[in-house]
Amino acid sequence: MPSLRAMLVNWNLKRTVKSQPLHELPAEVLRANFEKPAPEHPPAGVSMTSVDDGPVKGEWHRADKSAAGLTILYLHGGGYYFGSPKAYRKLTFALAQECHAEVFSLDYRQAPEAPFPAAVDDAVAAYEWLLAERRDPSRLFLAGDSAGGGLAMALMLSIRERGLPMPAGAVLYSPWTDMAVSGASLDTNEPTDVMFKKLYIVEGAKQYLNGADPKNPLASPLYGELAGLPPILTYASASEVLLDDATRLHEKLVAAGVEAKLVVEKGLAHIWPLFVGAMPESMKTIRQTAAFIRGRFNLNRVK
């Protein structure tokens, strides 16, 4: 059962997000609204540096006590048309702290100005940039939520295509992996999802694809060949409309021989780790993420 604070978050999301015609709101309005609660400064123990004059754009969030070379490339969600490193700071600050890592939160191009495959191209450019910066791929992890979770999967498919070294693993929060919008949970969970209606997903996919094939694996990793990918930890809520995007992906990963784990929580909002400070379940999942990442190297496992 979700905590009282999680239930309060659910109530507020129903009132402020699900009740809005998200598919009709201009991208600039959604982007501005999503950034309003973002902190301007990192907490004690974390530093923040903007990157805006090189081949990629984004923010470094570095734990003061980071394990040598442990890097996380974070890909934010927002349906490929809103969200930003700033909007996700609470989550990425917490990841940096709990994982004792350096987190690079990528500011990738978004629709409608830059539809598919711009986000994938930017994610590949960021990964190649990190490799050029001598980041050891065996100590480099990917993480992402919703659209960013799907983008992390698309990035791994691109890495394999290009013959680049794979990252050490990936963590996906409520990943959006099917632009064909075919999951049964889009209908069955519409009454229980506190953030989205099926219509928002359908229209968001159209905007991102801009006429591209919805089953192109770089847009919809669910339809890709998944063999050869690194270990993947996936989280989803049992009540969200994108539940089947996570469960079907996990089934395909297992069938392809990938080391994979799926955690399904009951009664929580889509990408609940985003709500750091608002509900205890957020930090619980981030600590589990840290255990997965740091546990690959036996670095002070988080319990």
XYZ file of C-alpha atoms in Angstrom:
303
model
C 0.000 0.000 0.000
C 1.403 3.453 -0.844
C 2.320 5.804 1.981
C 0.032 8.659 3.014
C 2.439 11.123 1.407
C 2.359 9.140 -1.846
C -1.437 9.240 -1.780
C -1.297 13.012 -1.329
C 1.024 13.280 -4.322
C -1.406 11.123 -6.323
C -4.307 13.380 -5.384
C -2.387 16.487 -6.393
C -1.296 14.979 -9.719
C -4.876 14.044 -10.593
C -5.909 17.636 -9.875
C -3.040 19.460 -11.588
C -1.759 17.141 -14.356
C -4.289 14.530 -15.431
C -7.094 17.102 -15.473
C -5.223 19.250 -18.012
C -5.423 18.699 -21.797
C -1.699 17.968 -21.974
C -1.807 17.072 -25.657
C -3.146 20.551 -26.471
C -0.778 22.637 -24.339
C 2.135 24.353 -26.139
C 5.529 22.808 -25.416
C 6.853 26.082 -23.975
C 4.033 26.140 -21.410
C 4.672 22.557 -20.302
C 8.423 23.162 -20.131
C 8.033 26.266 -17.976
C 5.523 24.620 -15.637
C 7.681 21.526 -15.197
C 10.716 23.594 -14.195
C 8.938 25.771 -11.608
C 9.660 23.563 -8.560
C 13.259 22.819 -9.588
C 15.967 23.750 -7.051
C 18.452 26.414 -8.125
C 21.316 24.983 -6.075
C 22.483 21.456 -5.205
C 22.322 20.062 -1.678
C 25.384 19.766 0.547
C 27.715 17.102 -0.793
C 26.859 17.659 -4.464
C 28.271 20.161 -6.959
C 26.661 21.350 -10.200
C 28.337 22.466 -13.419
C 26.580 23.474 -16.639
C 27.892 22.307 -20.011
C 26.700 24.523 -22.847
C 29.622 25.253 -25.159
C 30.745 21.840 -26.409
C 29.402 19.035 -28.602
C 26.649 18.288 -26.051
C 24.625 20.290 -23.546
C 23.582 19.391 -20.040
C 24.556 19.502 -16.381
C 27.111 17.631 -14.292
C 25.903 16.745 -10.804
C 28.876 15.369 -8.887
C 28.937 13.821 -5.436
C 31.817 15.147 -3.346
C 32.623 11.577 -2.325
C 32.185 9.998 -5.747
C 33.748 6.620 -6.457
C 36.569 7.015 -8.943
C 35.224 7.077 -12.481
C 31.651 6.017 -11.639
C 29.494 7.910 -14.157
C 25.753 7.966 -14.880
C 24.354 9.398 -18.107
C 20.821 10.488 -17.229
C 18.137 10.913 -19.909
C 15.095 12.788 -18.635
C 11.487 12.122 -19.527
C 8.714 14.412 -20.691
C 7.294 12.760 -23.784
C 10.205 13.985 -25.911
C 8.731 17.501 -25.853
C 9.184 18.839 -22.307
C 11.404 18.173 -19.293
C 15.004 19.274 -18.862
C 18.085 18.693 -16.697
C 16.886 21.559 -14.491
C 13.452 20.009 -14.009
C 15.050 16.722 -12.948
C 17.605 18.087 -10.507
C 16.002 16.651 -7.359
C 16.226 13.173 -8.850
C 19.711 13.509 -10.348
C 21.122 15.210 -7.240
C 19.821 12.268 -5.196
C 21.280 9.745 -7.670
C 24.679 11.423 -7.453
C 24.584 11.341 -3.642
C 23.302 7.807 -3.204
C 25.449 6.252 -5.942
C 28.555 8.275 -5.016
C 28.713 9.087 -8.710
C 29.088 11.831 -11.278
C 25.791 12.258 -13.115
C 25.637 13.928 -16.513
C 22.049 14.996 -17.194
C 21.683 15.462 -20.946
C 19.810 18.398 -22.461
C 18.713 16.712 -25.696
C 16.671 18.286 -28.495
C 12.911 17.850 -28.334
C 9.803 17.822 -30.501
C 8.058 19.611 -32.078
C 11.136 21.651 -33.017
C 13.302 18.536 -33.347
C 11.317 15.295 -33.705
C 12.657 11.743 -34.014
C 15.517 10.877 -34.407
C 17.042 14.077 -32.934
C 16.900 12.843 -29.324
C 18.586 9.554 -30.265
C 21.294 11.402 -32.201
C 21.962 13.632 -29.185
C 22.101 10.663 -26.801
C 24.633 8.919 -29.068
C 26.678 12.132 -29.274
C 26.681 12.365 -25.464
C 27.825 8.768 -25.061
C 30.611 9.234 -27.620
C 31.617 12.456 -25.858
C 31.870 10.665 -22.504
C 34.038 7.976 -24.112
C 36.226 10.688 -25.677
C 36.534 12.209 -22.197
C 38.030 8.846 -21.158
C 35.069 7.718 -19.136
C 35.477 3.974 -18.672
C 32.401 2.258 -20.182
C 32.710 -0.528 -17.607
C 31.996 2.137 -14.945
C 29.414 4.071 -16.957
C 25.674 3.522 -16.466
C 22.621 4.802 -18.278
C 19.460 5.872 -16.478
C 16.248 7.420 -17.699
C 12.545 7.748 -17.071
C 9.484 7.556 -19.305
C 10.607 8.885 -22.717
C 14.136 8.982 -21.306
C 13.847 5.303 -20.411
C 12.941 4.492 -23.987
C 15.773 6.752 -25.139
C 18.240 4.855 -22.932
C 17.156 1.642 -24.646
C 17.451 3.261 -28.095
C 20.914 4.488 -27.150
C 22.045 0.953 -26.256
C 20.739 -0.351 -29.580
C 22.682 2.430 -31.336
C 25.818 1.659 -29.316
C 25.636 -1.977 -30.398
C 24.981 -0.949 -34.040
C 28.057 1.279 -34.066
C 30.322 -1.266 -32.422
C 30.976 0.961 -29.414
C 31.687 -0.526 -25.978
C 28.532 -1.097 -23.982
C 27.870 0.669 -20.682
C 27.942 -1.365 -17.489
C 24.162 -1.359 -17.193
C 20.977 0.698 -17.231
C 18.133 1.690 -14.916
C 14.737 2.520 -16.408
C 11.914 4.240 -14.518
C 8.467 3.736 -16.108
C 9.997 3.519 -19.605
C 8.019 4.472 -22.718
C 9.096 1.864 -25.246
C 6.206 1.497 -27.708
C 5.349 4.373 -30.051
C 2.776 2.099 -31.701
C 0.800 2.609 -28.462
C -0.372 -0.999 -28.337
C -0.116 -1.921 -24.652
C -3.341 -3.168 -23.078
C -2.605 -1.176 -19.903
C -3.219 2.045 -21.842
C -6.900 1.152 -21.591
C -7.109 -0.973 -18.452
C -5.067 1.443 -16.306
C -6.468 4.715 -17.574
C -8.818 4.991 -14.551
C -5.980 4.325 -12.067
C -3.143 6.348 -13.621
C -2.912 9.628 -11.693
C -1.006 11.517 -14.413
C -1.977 10.410 -17.910
C -4.833 9.427 -20.160
C -4.321 7.188 -23.192
C -5.014 10.145 -25.471
C -1.962 11.994 -24.118
C 0.272 9.049 -25.065
C -1.284 8.650 -28.518
C -0.881 12.329 -29.401
C 2.582 12.546 -27.858
C 3.778 9.647 -30.002
C 2.477 11.324 -33.165
C 4.271 14.546 -32.306
C 7.600 12.830 -31.645
C 7.454 10.519 -34.661
C 6.437 13.227 -37.132
C 5.473 10.555 -39.667
C 8.248 8.035 -38.879
C 7.519 4.314 -38.507
C 6.194 3.782 -34.950
C 7.871 0.369 -34.859
C 11.340 1.662 -35.742
C 13.415 0.182 -32.879
C 15.196 3.496 -32.274
C 11.791 5.080 -31.600
C 10.195 1.982 -30.048
C 12.906 -0.248 -28.526
C 10.239 -2.827 -27.707
C 10.459 -3.917 -31.353
C 14.262 -4.122 -31.450
C 16.639 -7.055 -31.210
C 17.718 -6.937 -27.565
C 20.404 -9.613 -27.342
C 23.805 -8.467 -26.170
C 22.631 -5.614 -23.943
C 24.075 -5.083 -20.448
C 22.152 -5.700 -17.193
C 18.932 -3.679 -16.972
C 16.833 -2.820 -13.915
C 13.306 -1.606 -14.713
C 10.700 -0.003 -12.455
C 7.010 0.560 -13.168
C 3.800 1.243 -11.277
C 1.039 -1.338 -11.401
C -1.484 1.478 -11.879
C 0.128 3.469 -14.718
C -0.937 3.395 -18.359
C 2.613 2.598 -19.497
C 2.860 -0.532 -17.338
C 2.828 -2.830 -20.372
C 5.665 -0.871 -21.985
C 7.812 -1.978 -19.049
C 6.517 -5.523 -18.585
C 6.701 -6.449 -22.281
C 10.184 -4.972 -22.545
C 11.303 -7.007 -19.536
C 9.884 -10.203 -21.030
C 11.745 -9.575 -24.285
C 14.978 -8.813 -22.431
C 14.775 -12.083 -20.526
C 13.946 -13.998 -23.710
C 17.006 -12.423 -25.374
C 19.274 -13.618 -22.571
C 19.820 -10.196 -20.998
C 20.341 -10.015 -17.228
C 17.170 -8.138 -16.282
C 15.066 -7.347 -13.229
C 11.607 -5.781 -13.104
C 10.162 -4.114 -9.999
C 6.445 -3.269 -10.092
C 5.147 -1.110 -7.234
C 1.479 -0.694 -6.363
C -0.423 2.577 -6.205
C 2.402 4.935 -7.164
C 2.583 7.639 -9.794
C 4.376 7.334 -13.108
C 8.130 7.947 -12.483
C 7.649 8.275 -8.727
C 11.427 8.636 -8.092
C 11.004 12.167 -9.471
C 9.158 13.199 -6.316
C 12.165 13.280 -3.996
C 11.207 14.871 -0.681
C 7.486 14.473 -1.305
C 7.146 10.728 -0.654
C 9.374 8.090 0.999
C 8.966 5.693 -1.934
C 11.102 8.002 -4.101
C 14.241 7.661 -1.995
C 13.573 3.963 -1.433
C 13.748 3.373 -5.183
C 16.771 5.632 -5.639
C 18.591 3.679 -2.910
C 17.684 0.437 -4.664
C 19.079 1.964 -7.852
C 22.291 2.780 -6.007
C 22.504 -0.781 -4.720
C 22.212 -2.071 -8.280
C 24.796 0.340 -9.695
C 27.335 0.296 -6.886
C 26.765 -3.397 -6.309
C 28.306 -4.128 -9.716
C 31.627 -3.166 -8.130
C 30.962 -4.078 -4.466
C 31.260 -0.377 -3.581
C 29.689 0.079 -0.161
C 26.397 -1.513 -1.064
C 23.362 0.540 -0.086
C 20.849 -1.473 1.897
